[in-house]
Every structure is written in structure tokens, then in C-alpha cells.
Amino acid sequence: MFFGGAFAAIASTGEDQKVKVLSLFMERCLKLISHEALLLALLTISIVVALGLSAFVLNAASSSNQAFASNIEMRVLQVLESDGLSGLVAELELSPRRLMPEPNEVGFVVRRQSGDTSRVLVETKPGLAEATIDADPDETLEFHLNNVVFHAFTPDITTLSRDWDFQFSDVLVSFAIAQPTAASRTASRQLSAVWTGVGLAVGVGLLLHLDHRRRYRVGLDQINQVLDAFASGKTSPDVSFDPAAPELRRLSQHLSNVLPRFDRLITDLRALTAHLAHEMNTPLQVIRADMRRLVSAENEAERRSIAMEIDETIDSTDARLGSVMRLFRLSADDEVAPEHGVKLGALVDDLIDTYWDFLVAEDRKLILDIDHGIEVTANPPLLELVLSNLLSNAGKFAPPGATIGTELKRHKDHFQLTVWNSGSTFPEEWQKRGFQRLSRAKLHRDMAGFGLGLALVDIIARWHGFRVQARNEEHFKHGLMVAAVTLEGECGPGS
């Protein structure tokens, strides 16, 4: 059905599409057969072609030999008809080369038959008369003379001269052609060349096949070694090998892409497990202590208060777990679906409106300097998550009466978004590992949060090709020592 459908598709397409359809058909055929079957098919085709050429060469040589013998017979008959028996004898004695053209060796015998006896009139090659004494008309006789094989032909002169002016019923003419003839030698050389070529092709094909099997086996061993190492716990094996077999190179490339991906996932999973154990330990201990307090509470109001504290701890723990899982999922993804023309200024304005009351609480001052003409290529929800983390951290760590600033500026084809606050600085310890997961400076251990905000900011920024950094500096415009986090990246083509 496959071949029938393929031929029907080829027949029904236009001329400009037939080549493509035929190429696809051949590609499908090659995929359906193995390397060994393809090699066997090619060798079979080569042998069949060689056999066909051999048959053609042998047939051509046989036809040439027959034509050569017929030519000699025709010349003998022409001389015999025109010049008679004496003329034929004289021709053979004086210039026999007229009757035996190059390139083969030919011998002649002419006899006159009288009853049961015959008399040899001319013999151009000694021993030929004796060898052909029993030859019958129209019979091909094979014999050896001086270690040379001859084929002797005896035309039926009686029958052939029946319509002549003079009939020769008592004349026997035999001619013998040495073997092999020139045509046979040429055919032999051609056959030798053909079968030598076939032999070389078969030999080369077998050598290539054996070498291919060897390279294929070596490549599979390399791949199996990598997979065995991965299965034994070495989750970051060396996958930089280049298999000798071309068919395995694509597989090795896939392994080079997939195994490091597995390694990252396993590493992240281990980190997730460690983070969960670290983050869940304290809340569980708090809940355990609150449960003891709840059991020993003396009145309903105290029990209600303790139950509310436990409920708040559970909510906080649930939020902690959700943040850890969210960070893990973001780290596990390789691609973000970006959008072009995301208006960064408008996104900052929306988040400022959302966090306004939180940011200006406790007599804090908010300063905004936003360039609304900046557009970027980004994933809006993830970019919003970055901005919300920066703003929430600024509001969280700014003391009462401090100043919080948000600035968005363009520098040629790059943007720079800075969120800063006065009244607090980044400790040196935190600046070294502030963007690592679950890192929070000792100074702020008692504040809400799980140490994941800036880790999320760093991961999402790197996804988009942006850069994020934290530093302590003196604000050049307001003369304040501030803690600033800056997000930088390329502007979009439309801004």
C-alpha cells in the first residue's frame, strides 16, 4: 500500500513537484531498510549488472567469431566460383592472406574426393589435413594442433555450388581458426575488468561495512558509558564525545542537550529538598510549641489567641512553601515567551499605585523619576514579579522617615531601572551572596520574607538577558546614602 500510494502521489503531482515527491519516496524507502539490507541490495545489483555485461560481451564475441568465419567462407566461395578449383589452389599457394584476413591465425585444406578416398591438393598448415580428415560438411570440429586449439569449418560445397555454372561435387574445403580469436581475447579482457571491478566493489563494500559496524559499536559503547555513569549517580557526565558513526552524532547531540538539563533538574531538586527542610524546620518547631501552649492554656480567650497565632504560622508556612516551589519551577524552565513592545514605564506606574500605601507608611517619602517612552521585549508577568519584589523589599527594609526612590532612565539603547531606599544599607556579607536562594542578611532575619525575592529577580533577569546588581552608594542628586538595586537591559526596537 505504501508503494502504491507513493506512485499514485508521484503520478498526480505537477512536474515541478515530482522531484520533491520522488526524493521523499526514496528517503522513506531508505528508512525502511537496514544498513545491511542496503549493502546486500547494492552488491546484488552490482553482480546482476556484471552478469548482464558478461552475457553481452560473450554474445558480442560469439557474433564476431561467427562473422569472421562467415567472411572466410564467403571469400573461398567467391574464388571457387570465379576461378574454379585451380584458381583456389593457386590463391592458397601464392597469396593465402587474401582468404584469411587479420587478426586471427587461419589454416586451409583443399581435397578432391574420389569415392572413398581423397587427395590433398593444398595444405597451408602442416598437420591440418590429418586433423580434419573426418570433418563432415557444415560441421564445426575442435582439435589441438601443436598445443593450439583450432575450430575447423567445412562448407557444403556441393550444395552451395548447385546454382553455379560449374558444380563442385568432389571438392572438400576446410579452414581452421586458432582459438582464442582476437574477439575472444578482447572479451576475456573485458570480462576480467568487469569482474575485477565487481570484486573490488564487493571488497570495498565489505570493508566499509565492517568499519561502519566497528565505528557504530564504538559509538554505542561511548553512549552506553555515558548513560551508565549517569545511572550510577554521576549526573554531570562528560558528553563532549563525537561518535565516529554519522548516525549516532545526532543522538550524541541530543544527549549533550538532555543530560545537562537532567543534571540541572536533579541539582535543583536536591536544592529544593534542602531549602524545604531548612525553611520548614522553624515553623514546625513554632507550631509544636504553640500546640503545647494551647493544651496548657487556662481560658478560652488565651486558647483563641494561640489558635490564631498557629493559623498565622500555617499561612506563613504555606506562603513560604509556595515561594520555594515557584522559584524551583522558574529555575527548571528554559524558555520564557516574550512579548515585544512592553511599556516598562506603565508597568512601574501600575505597581507604584498598588504599593503606594505600603511604601509611604511610617512617614516615608516616595520619589519617582520615570521615563515613559521605554519599551522592552519581555514576559510581562515575570517582569512584574521582578518589579514587585524590588518595591516590596525597598518598603520592607526602609526605616520610618526614610526616602524610597524609583528611577527609570534610558542610556542610548539601554534602560536602567533603580529602586533605592535611604536609612539602610546592604551588609558586606549579603552583597557577596544576596542573589542566592534563601540568603538574607543577619540584620534582617527578624523581618518577614523568605530570602527568595532577589533570587527570583536574578533568575528572571538572566532569562531576559538583563543584569541586576545591588550596591550601597551616595545618591548623586539627593545627597543620601542609599541601598540600591539596579536592573539593566536593552531597550526594545520600538522605543
Coordinates of C-alpha atoms in Angstrom, one line a residue:
M1 CA 0.0 0.0 0.0
F2 CA 2.9 2.4 0.8
F3 CA 4.5 1.9 -2.7
G4 CA 1.1 2.1 -4.4
G5 CA 0.2 5.3 -2.6
A6 CA 3.7 6.7 -3.4
F7 CA 3.4 6.0 -7.1
A8 CA -0.1 7.4 -7.2
A9 CA 1.2 10.6 -5.5
I10 CA 4.0 11.0 -8.0
A11 CA 1.7 10.5 -10.9
S12 CA -0.9 13.0 -9.6
T13 CA 1.6 15.9 -8.9
G14 CA 2.8 18.5 -11.3
E15 CA 6.1 18.4 -13.0
D16 CA 7.6 20.9 -10.5
Q17 CA 6.7 18.7 -7.6
K18 CA 7.6 15.3 -8.9
V19 CA 11.3 15.7 -8.0
K20 CA 10.4 16.5 -4.4
V21 CA 7.9 13.7 -4.1
L22 CA 10.4 11.2 -5.6
S23 CA 13.1 12.4 -3.2
L24 CA 10.7 11.9 -0.3
F25 CA 9.8 8.5 -1.6
M26 CA 13.4 7.4 -1.8
E27 CA 14.1 8.8 1.7
R28 CA 11.2 6.7 3.1
C29 CA 12.5 3.6 1.3
L30 CA 15.9 4.1 2.8
K31 CA 14.4 4.4 6.2
L32 CA 12.5 1.1 5.8
I33 CA 15.6 -1.0 5.1
S34 CA 18.6 -1.6 7.3
H35 CA 22.2 -0.8 6.5
E36 CA 23.0 -4.5 5.9
A37 CA 20.0 -4.9 3.6
L38 CA 21.0 -1.8 1.7
L39 CA 24.6 -3.2 1.3
L40 CA 23.3 -6.6 0.2
A41 CA 20.9 -5.0 -2.3
L42 CA 23.7 -2.9 -3.8
L43 CA 26.0 -5.9 -4.1
T44 CA 23.2 -7.9 -5.7
I45 CA 22.6 -5.2 -8.2
S46 CA 26.3 -5.0 -8.9
I47 CA 26.5 -8.7 -9.6
V48 CA 23.4 -8.7 -11.7
V49 CA 24.8 -5.8 -13.8
A50 CA 28.1 -7.6 -14.1
L51 CA 26.3 -10.8 -15.2
G52 CA 24.4 -8.8 -17.8
L53 CA 27.6 -7.2 -19.1
S54 CA 29.3 -10.6 -19.2
A55 CA 26.4 -12.0 -21.3
F56 CA 26.5 -9.0 -23.6
V57 CA 30.3 -9.3 -24.0
L58 CA 30.2 -13.1 -24.7
N59 CA 27.4 -12.7 -27.1
A60 CA 29.2 -9.9 -29.0
A61 CA 32.4 -12.1 -29.1
S62 CA 30.4 -15.1 -30.4
S63 CA 28.8 -12.9 -33.1
S64 CA 32.2 -11.6 -34.1
N65 CA 33.6 -15.1 -34.4
Q66 CA 30.7 -16.2 -36.5
A67 CA 31.0 -13.2 -38.7
F68 CA 34.7 -13.8 -39.1
A69 CA 34.2 -17.5 -40.1
S70 CA 31.3 -16.5 -42.5
N71 CA 33.6 -13.9 -44.1
I72 CA 36.3 -16.5 -44.8
E73 CA 33.7 -18.9 -46.2
M74 CA 32.3 -16.2 -48.5
R75 CA 35.8 -15.4 -49.8
V76 CA 36.5 -19.1 -50.5
L77 CA 33.3 -19.5 -52.4
Q78 CA 33.8 -16.3 -54.4
V79 CA 37.3 -17.5 -55.6
L80 CA 36.0 -21.0 -56.2
E81 CA 33.1 -19.7 -58.3
S82 CA 35.1 -17.3 -60.3
D83 CA 38.4 -19.1 -60.8
G84 CA 37.5 -22.7 -60.2
L85 CA 39.4 -25.2 -58.2
S86 CA 42.7 -24.5 -59.8
G87 CA 42.3 -20.8 -59.0
L88 CA 41.5 -21.6 -55.4
V89 CA 44.6 -23.8 -55.1
A90 CA 46.8 -21.2 -56.7
E91 CA 45.4 -18.5 -54.4
L92 CA 46.1 -20.5 -51.3
E93 CA 49.6 -21.4 -52.5
L94 CA 50.6 -17.9 -53.7
S95 CA 48.7 -15.4 -51.5
P96 CA 46.6 -17.2 -48.9
R97 CA 46.3 -13.9 -46.8
R98 CA 43.5 -12.7 -49.1
L99 CA 41.4 -15.6 -47.8
M100 CA 42.3 -15.3 -44.1
P101 CA 42.2 -11.6 -43.1
E102 CA 43.7 -10.4 -39.9
P103 CA 43.8 -10.6 -37.0
N104 CA 43.3 -14.4 -36.5
E105 CA 45.5 -17.3 -37.4
V106 CA 43.8 -19.5 -40.1
G107 CA 44.8 -22.7 -41.9
F108 CA 43.3 -24.1 -45.1
V109 CA 43.0 -27.7 -46.6
V110 CA 41.6 -28.4 -50.1
R111 CA 40.8 -32.0 -51.1
R112 CA 39.5 -33.7 -54.1
Q113 CA 37.1 -36.6 -53.2
S114 CA 37.1 -39.7 -55.4
G115 CA 34.9 -42.5 -54.0
D116 CA 36.1 -43.4 -50.5
T117 CA 39.5 -41.7 -51.0
S118 CA 40.5 -38.1 -51.1
R119 CA 43.6 -36.4 -52.3
V120 CA 45.0 -33.3 -50.6
L121 CA 45.6 -30.6 -53.2
V122 CA 46.8 -27.9 -50.7
E123 CA 47.5 -27.7 -47.0
T124 CA 48.6 -24.3 -45.6
K125 CA 49.4 -25.6 -42.1
P126 CA 51.2 -28.9 -41.5
G127 CA 49.0 -31.5 -39.8
L128 CA 45.8 -29.7 -40.6
A129 CA 44.8 -32.3 -43.3
E130 CA 45.1 -35.2 -40.9
A131 CA 43.2 -33.4 -38.2
T132 CA 40.3 -32.6 -40.5
I133 CA 40.2 -35.9 -42.4
D134 CA 36.9 -36.9 -40.7
A135 CA 35.2 -33.5 -40.9
D136 CA 31.7 -33.5 -42.3
P137 CA 30.2 -30.7 -44.3
D138 CA 28.6 -27.9 -42.2
E139 CA 30.2 -29.3 -39.1
T140 CA 32.4 -27.4 -36.6
L141 CA 35.3 -29.6 -35.5
E142 CA 37.5 -28.8 -32.5
F143 CA 41.1 -30.2 -32.2
H144 CA 44.5 -29.5 -30.9
L145 CA 47.5 -28.9 -33.2
N146 CA 50.9 -28.0 -31.7
N147 CA 49.2 -27.2 -28.4
V148 CA 46.9 -24.7 -30.0
V149 CA 43.1 -25.2 -30.1
F150 CA 41.5 -24.9 -33.6
H151 CA 37.9 -24.7 -34.7
A152 CA 37.6 -26.2 -38.2
F153 CA 34.7 -25.4 -40.6
T154 CA 33.9 -27.4 -43.7
P155 CA 31.3 -25.7 -46.0
D156 CA 29.0 -27.9 -48.0
I157 CA 30.5 -27.0 -51.4
T158 CA 28.3 -29.5 -53.3
T159 CA 25.1 -27.8 -52.1
L160 CA 26.4 -24.2 -52.3
S161 CA 27.6 -24.7 -55.9
R162 CA 24.4 -26.2 -57.2
D163 CA 23.3 -23.0 -58.9
W164 CA 26.8 -22.2 -60.3
D165 CA 27.8 -22.7 -63.9
F166 CA 30.1 -25.5 -62.7
Q167 CA 29.2 -27.7 -59.8
F168 CA 31.9 -29.0 -57.4
S169 CA 30.6 -32.2 -56.0
D170 CA 34.0 -33.7 -55.4
V171 CA 35.7 -30.8 -53.7
L172 CA 36.1 -30.5 -49.9
V173 CA 37.4 -27.2 -48.4
S174 CA 38.2 -26.9 -44.7
F175 CA 39.5 -23.9 -42.8
A176 CA 40.6 -23.9 -39.2
I177 CA 40.7 -20.8 -36.9
A178 CA 43.1 -20.7 -34.0
Q179 CA 41.5 -20.2 -30.6
P180 CA 41.1 -17.9 -28.8
T181 CA 40.3 -15.4 -31.5
A182 CA 41.0 -11.7 -31.2
A183 CA 37.4 -11.1 -30.4
S184 CA 37.5 -13.8 -27.7
R185 CA 40.7 -12.3 -26.2
T186 CA 39.1 -8.8 -26.1
A187 CA 36.0 -10.3 -24.5
S188 CA 38.2 -12.0 -21.9
R189 CA 39.9 -8.8 -21.1
Q190 CA 36.6 -7.0 -20.8
L191 CA 35.2 -9.7 -18.5
S192 CA 38.3 -9.7 -16.4
A193 CA 37.9 -5.9 -16.0
V194 CA 34.2 -6.2 -15.2
W195 CA 34.6 -8.9 -12.6
T196 CA 37.8 -7.3 -11.1
G197 CA 35.7 -4.2 -10.6
V198 CA 32.9 -6.2 -9.0
G199 CA 35.4 -7.9 -6.8
L200 CA 36.9 -4.6 -5.8
A201 CA 33.5 -3.1 -5.2
V202 CA 32.4 -6.1 -3.0
G203 CA 35.7 -6.0 -1.1
V204 CA 35.5 -2.2 -0.5
G205 CA 31.8 -2.6 0.4
L206 CA 32.5 -5.3 2.9
L207 CA 35.4 -3.3 4.4
L208 CA 33.3 -0.2 4.7
H209 CA 30.5 -2.3 6.2
L210 CA 32.9 -3.8 8.8
D211 CA 34.4 -0.4 9.5
H212 CA 30.9 1.0 9.9
R213 CA 29.9 -1.7 12.3
R214 CA 33.1 -1.1 14.2
R215 CA 32.5 2.6 14.4
Y216 CA 28.8 2.1 15.2
R217 CA 29.8 -0.3 18.0
V218 CA 32.4 2.1 19.4
G219 CA 29.9 4.9 19.3
L220 CA 27.2 2.9 21.1
D221 CA 29.8 1.9 23.7
Q222 CA 30.6 5.6 24.3
I223 CA 26.9 6.4 24.6
N224 CA 26.3 3.5 27.0
Q225 CA 29.3 4.5 29.1
V226 CA 27.8 8.0 29.5
L227 CA 24.3 6.6 30.3
D228 CA 25.8 4.0 32.8
A229 CA 27.7 6.9 34.5
F230 CA 24.5 8.9 34.7
A231 CA 22.6 5.9 36.0
S232 CA 25.2 5.3 38.7
G233 CA 24.8 8.7 40.1
K234 CA 27.2 10.8 38.1
T235 CA 24.6 13.3 37.0
S236 CA 27.1 15.5 35.1
P237 CA 28.9 13.1 32.8
D238 CA 31.2 14.2 30.0
V239 CA 29.0 14.3 26.9
S240 CA 31.5 16.0 24.7
F241 CA 32.5 12.9 22.7
D242 CA 32.0 12.8 18.9
P243 CA 30.9 9.3 17.7
A244 CA 32.7 8.1 14.5
A245 CA 29.4 6.7 13.2
P246 CA 27.4 9.6 11.5
E247 CA 24.1 8.1 12.5
L248 CA 25.0 8.4 16.2
R249 CA 26.1 12.0 16.1
R250 CA 22.6 13.4 16.2
L251 CA 21.9 11.1 19.2
S252 CA 25.1 12.3 21.0
Q253 CA 24.0 15.9 20.3
H254 CA 20.6 15.2 21.9
L255 CA 22.4 13.6 24.9
S256 CA 24.6 16.7 25.1
N257 CA 21.5 18.8 25.4
V258 CA 19.3 16.5 27.6
L259 CA 21.8 15.2 30.2
P260 CA 22.9 18.6 31.4
R261 CA 19.3 19.5 31.6
F262 CA 18.6 16.5 33.8
D263 CA 21.7 17.4 35.8
R264 CA 20.2 20.9 36.4
L265 CA 16.9 19.5 37.4
I266 CA 18.4 17.0 39.8
T267 CA 20.6 19.7 41.3
D268 CA 17.6 22.0 41.7
L269 CA 15.6 19.1 43.2
R270 CA 18.3 18.5 45.7
A271 CA 18.4 22.2 46.5
L272 CA 14.7 22.3 46.8
T273 CA 14.7 19.5 49.3
A274 CA 17.4 21.2 51.3
H275 CA 15.6 24.5 51.2
L276 CA 12.3 22.9 52.2
A277 CA 13.9 21.2 55.1
H278 CA 15.6 24.4 56.1
E279 CA 12.6 26.6 55.8
M280 CA 10.1 24.2 57.3
N281 CA 12.1 23.4 60.4
T282 CA 11.5 26.7 62.3
P283 CA 7.7 27.0 61.6
L284 CA 7.2 23.4 62.6
Q285 CA 9.0 24.0 65.9
V286 CA 6.9 27.1 66.4
I287 CA 3.7 25.2 65.8
R288 CA 4.8 22.4 68.1
A289 CA 5.5 25.0 70.9
D290 CA 2.2 26.7 70.2
M291 CA 0.4 23.4 70.4
R292 CA 1.9 22.8 73.9
R293 CA 0.8 26.3 74.9
L294 CA -2.7 25.6 73.5
V295 CA -3.0 22.5 75.6
S296 CA -2.0 24.2 78.8
A297 CA -4.0 27.4 78.2
E298 CA -6.1 28.4 81.2
N299 CA -9.1 30.1 79.5
E300 CA -10.9 30.4 76.2
A301 CA -9.5 33.8 75.2
E302 CA -5.9 32.6 75.6
R303 CA -6.7 29.4 73.6
R304 CA -8.3 31.6 70.8
S305 CA -5.3 33.8 70.7
I306 CA -2.9 30.9 70.5
A307 CA -5.1 29.3 67.8
M308 CA -4.9 32.5 65.7
E309 CA -1.1 32.5 66.1
I310 CA -1.0 28.9 64.9
D311 CA -3.2 29.8 61.9
E312 CA -0.9 32.7 61.0
T313 CA 2.1 30.5 61.2
I314 CA 0.4 27.9 58.9
D315 CA -0.4 30.7 56.4
S316 CA 3.1 32.0 56.6
T317 CA 4.5 28.5 56.1
D318 CA 2.1 27.8 53.2
A319 CA 3.3 31.1 51.6
R320 CA 6.9 30.0 52.3
L321 CA 6.3 26.7 50.6
G322 CA 4.6 28.3 47.6
S323 CA 7.6 30.7 47.1
V324 CA 10.1 27.9 47.2
M325 CA 8.1 25.8 44.7
R326 CA 7.6 28.8 42.4
L327 CA 11.3 29.5 42.4
F328 CA 12.1 25.9 41.6
R329 CA 9.6 25.9 38.7
L330 CA 11.1 29.1 37.3
S331 CA 14.6 27.7 37.5
A332 CA 13.6 24.5 35.8
D333 CA 12.1 26.3 32.7
D334 CA 14.5 27.1 29.8
E335 CA 12.3 29.4 27.8
V336 CA 10.1 32.4 28.5
A337 CA 7.5 33.5 26.0
P338 CA 8.5 37.2 25.4
E339 CA 6.3 40.0 24.1
H340 CA 7.6 42.9 22.1
G341 CA 6.8 46.5 23.0
V342 CA 6.2 46.0 26.7
K343 CA 5.9 49.6 28.1
L344 CA 8.2 49.4 31.1
G345 CA 7.2 52.9 32.5
A346 CA 3.5 52.0 32.5
L347 CA 4.3 48.7 34.3
V348 CA 6.2 50.6 37.0
D349 CA 3.4 53.1 37.4
D350 CA 0.8 50.3 38.0
L351 CA 2.9 48.7 40.6
I352 CA 3.7 52.0 42.4
D353 CA -0.1 52.6 42.6
T354 CA -0.5 49.1 44.1
Y355 CA 2.2 49.5 46.7
W356 CA 1.7 53.3 47.3
D357 CA 0.2 53.0 50.8
F358 CA 2.8 50.4 51.8
L359 CA 5.7 52.4 50.5
V360 CA 4.7 55.8 52.1
A361 CA 3.8 54.3 55.5
E362 CA 5.6 55.4 58.7
D363 CA 6.2 58.9 57.3
R364 CA 8.4 57.6 54.4
K365 CA 8.9 59.8 51.3
L366 CA 8.5 58.4 47.8
I367 CA 10.5 59.9 44.8
L368 CA 9.7 58.9 41.2
D369 CA 11.6 59.7 38.1
I370 CA 10.1 57.6 35.2
D371 CA 10.8 57.7 31.5
H372 CA 7.6 56.5 30.0
G373 CA 8.9 56.1 26.4
I374 CA 10.9 53.0 27.1
E375 CA 9.7 49.7 25.7
V376 CA 11.3 46.3 26.2
T377 CA 11.0 42.7 24.9
A378 CA 10.0 40.7 28.0
N379 CA 7.4 38.4 29.6
P380 CA 5.1 40.9 31.4
P381 CA 4.0 38.7 34.3
L382 CA 7.6 37.8 35.1
L383 CA 8.8 41.4 34.7
E384 CA 6.0 42.4 37.0
L385 CA 7.2 39.9 39.6
V386 CA 10.7 41.4 39.4
L387 CA 9.4 44.9 40.0
S388 CA 7.1 43.9 42.8
N389 CA 9.9 42.2 44.6
L390 CA 12.2 45.2 44.3
L391 CA 9.5 47.6 45.5
S392 CA 8.4 45.3 48.4
N393 CA 12.0 44.9 49.5
A394 CA 12.5 48.7 49.5
G395 CA 9.4 49.2 51.6
K396 CA 10.2 46.3 53.9
F397 CA 13.7 47.4 54.8
A398 CA 13.4 51.2 54.7
P399 CA 13.1 52.6 58.3
P400 CA 10.4 55.1 59.4
G401 CA 11.0 58.6 57.9
A402 CA 13.3 57.2 55.1
T403 CA 13.1 58.0 51.4
I404 CA 12.3 55.5 48.7
G405 CA 13.1 56.2 45.1
T406 CA 12.2 54.6 41.8
E407 CA 14.1 55.8 38.7
L408 CA 13.7 54.6 35.1
K409 CA 16.2 56.1 32.6
R410 CA 17.4 55.5 29.1
H411 CA 21.0 55.4 28.1
K412 CA 21.3 55.2 24.3
D413 CA 19.9 51.7 23.5
H414 CA 19.8 50.5 27.1
F415 CA 17.5 51.2 30.1
Q416 CA 18.3 51.4 33.8
L417 CA 15.7 50.8 36.4
T418 CA 16.9 51.6 40.0
V419 CA 14.9 51.1 43.2
W420 CA 16.6 52.5 46.3
N421 CA 15.9 53.5 49.9
S422 CA 17.7 55.5 52.4
G423 CA 18.2 54.7 56.1
S424 CA 19.6 51.2 55.5
T425 CA 22.5 49.6 53.6
F426 CA 23.4 46.2 52.3
P427 CA 25.7 44.4 54.7
E428 CA 29.0 43.3 53.2
E429 CA 28.1 39.6 53.9
W430 CA 24.8 40.0 52.0
Q431 CA 26.4 41.8 49.0
K432 CA 28.5 38.6 48.4
R433 CA 25.6 36.3 48.2
G434 CA 22.5 38.4 48.2
F435 CA 21.1 36.9 45.0
Q436 CA 21.5 33.3 46.2
R437 CA 18.4 31.4 47.2
L438 CA 17.3 31.7 50.9
S439 CA 20.0 34.2 51.7
R440 CA 19.0 37.1 54.0
A441 CA 21.4 39.3 55.9
K442 CA 21.6 38.7 59.7
L443 CA 20.5 42.2 60.2
H444 CA 17.1 41.4 58.7
R445 CA 16.4 37.8 59.9
D446 CA 13.5 39.0 62.1
M447 CA 11.7 40.6 59.2
A448 CA 9.0 39.0 57.0
G449 CA 10.1 37.2 53.9
F450 CA 11.8 34.0 52.9
G451 CA 15.1 35.1 51.2
L452 CA 13.7 34.3 47.8
G453 CA 12.8 37.7 46.4
L454 CA 16.1 38.7 45.0
A455 CA 16.9 35.1 43.9
L456 CA 13.7 35.3 41.7
V457 CA 14.8 38.7 40.5
D458 CA 18.2 37.3 39.4
I459 CA 16.8 34.3 37.7
I460 CA 14.1 36.2 35.8
A461 CA 16.6 39.0 34.8
R462 CA 19.1 36.4 33.4
W463 CA 16.2 34.8 31.5
H464 CA 15.6 38.1 29.7
G465 CA 19.2 38.9 29.1
F466 CA 19.1 41.6 31.8
R467 CA 21.5 42.3 34.5
V468 CA 20.8 43.0 38.2
Q469 CA 23.1 44.3 40.9
A470 CA 22.9 45.6 44.4
R471 CA 25.2 48.3 45.9
N472 CA 25.5 50.9 48.6
E473 CA 26.1 54.4 47.2
E474 CA 25.6 58.1 47.8
H475 CA 22.8 59.3 45.6
F476 CA 24.3 62.0 43.3
K477 CA 21.1 64.1 43.3
H478 CA 19.6 63.8 46.8
G479 CA 22.8 63.5 48.7
L480 CA 21.7 60.4 50.6
M481 CA 23.5 57.2 51.3
V482 CA 21.2 54.6 49.8
A483 CA 20.9 50.9 49.2
A484 CA 20.1 50.5 45.5
V485 CA 19.2 47.6 43.3
T486 CA 19.5 48.2 39.6
L487 CA 18.1 46.3 36.6
E488 CA 19.7 47.0 33.2
G489 CA 19.0 45.7 29.8
E490 CA 18.5 46.5 26.1
C491 CA 15.5 48.6 25.0
G492 CA 13.1 47.1 22.5
P493 CA 13.1 48.0 18.8
G494 CA 10.1 50.2 19.1
S495 CA 11.3 52.5 21.8

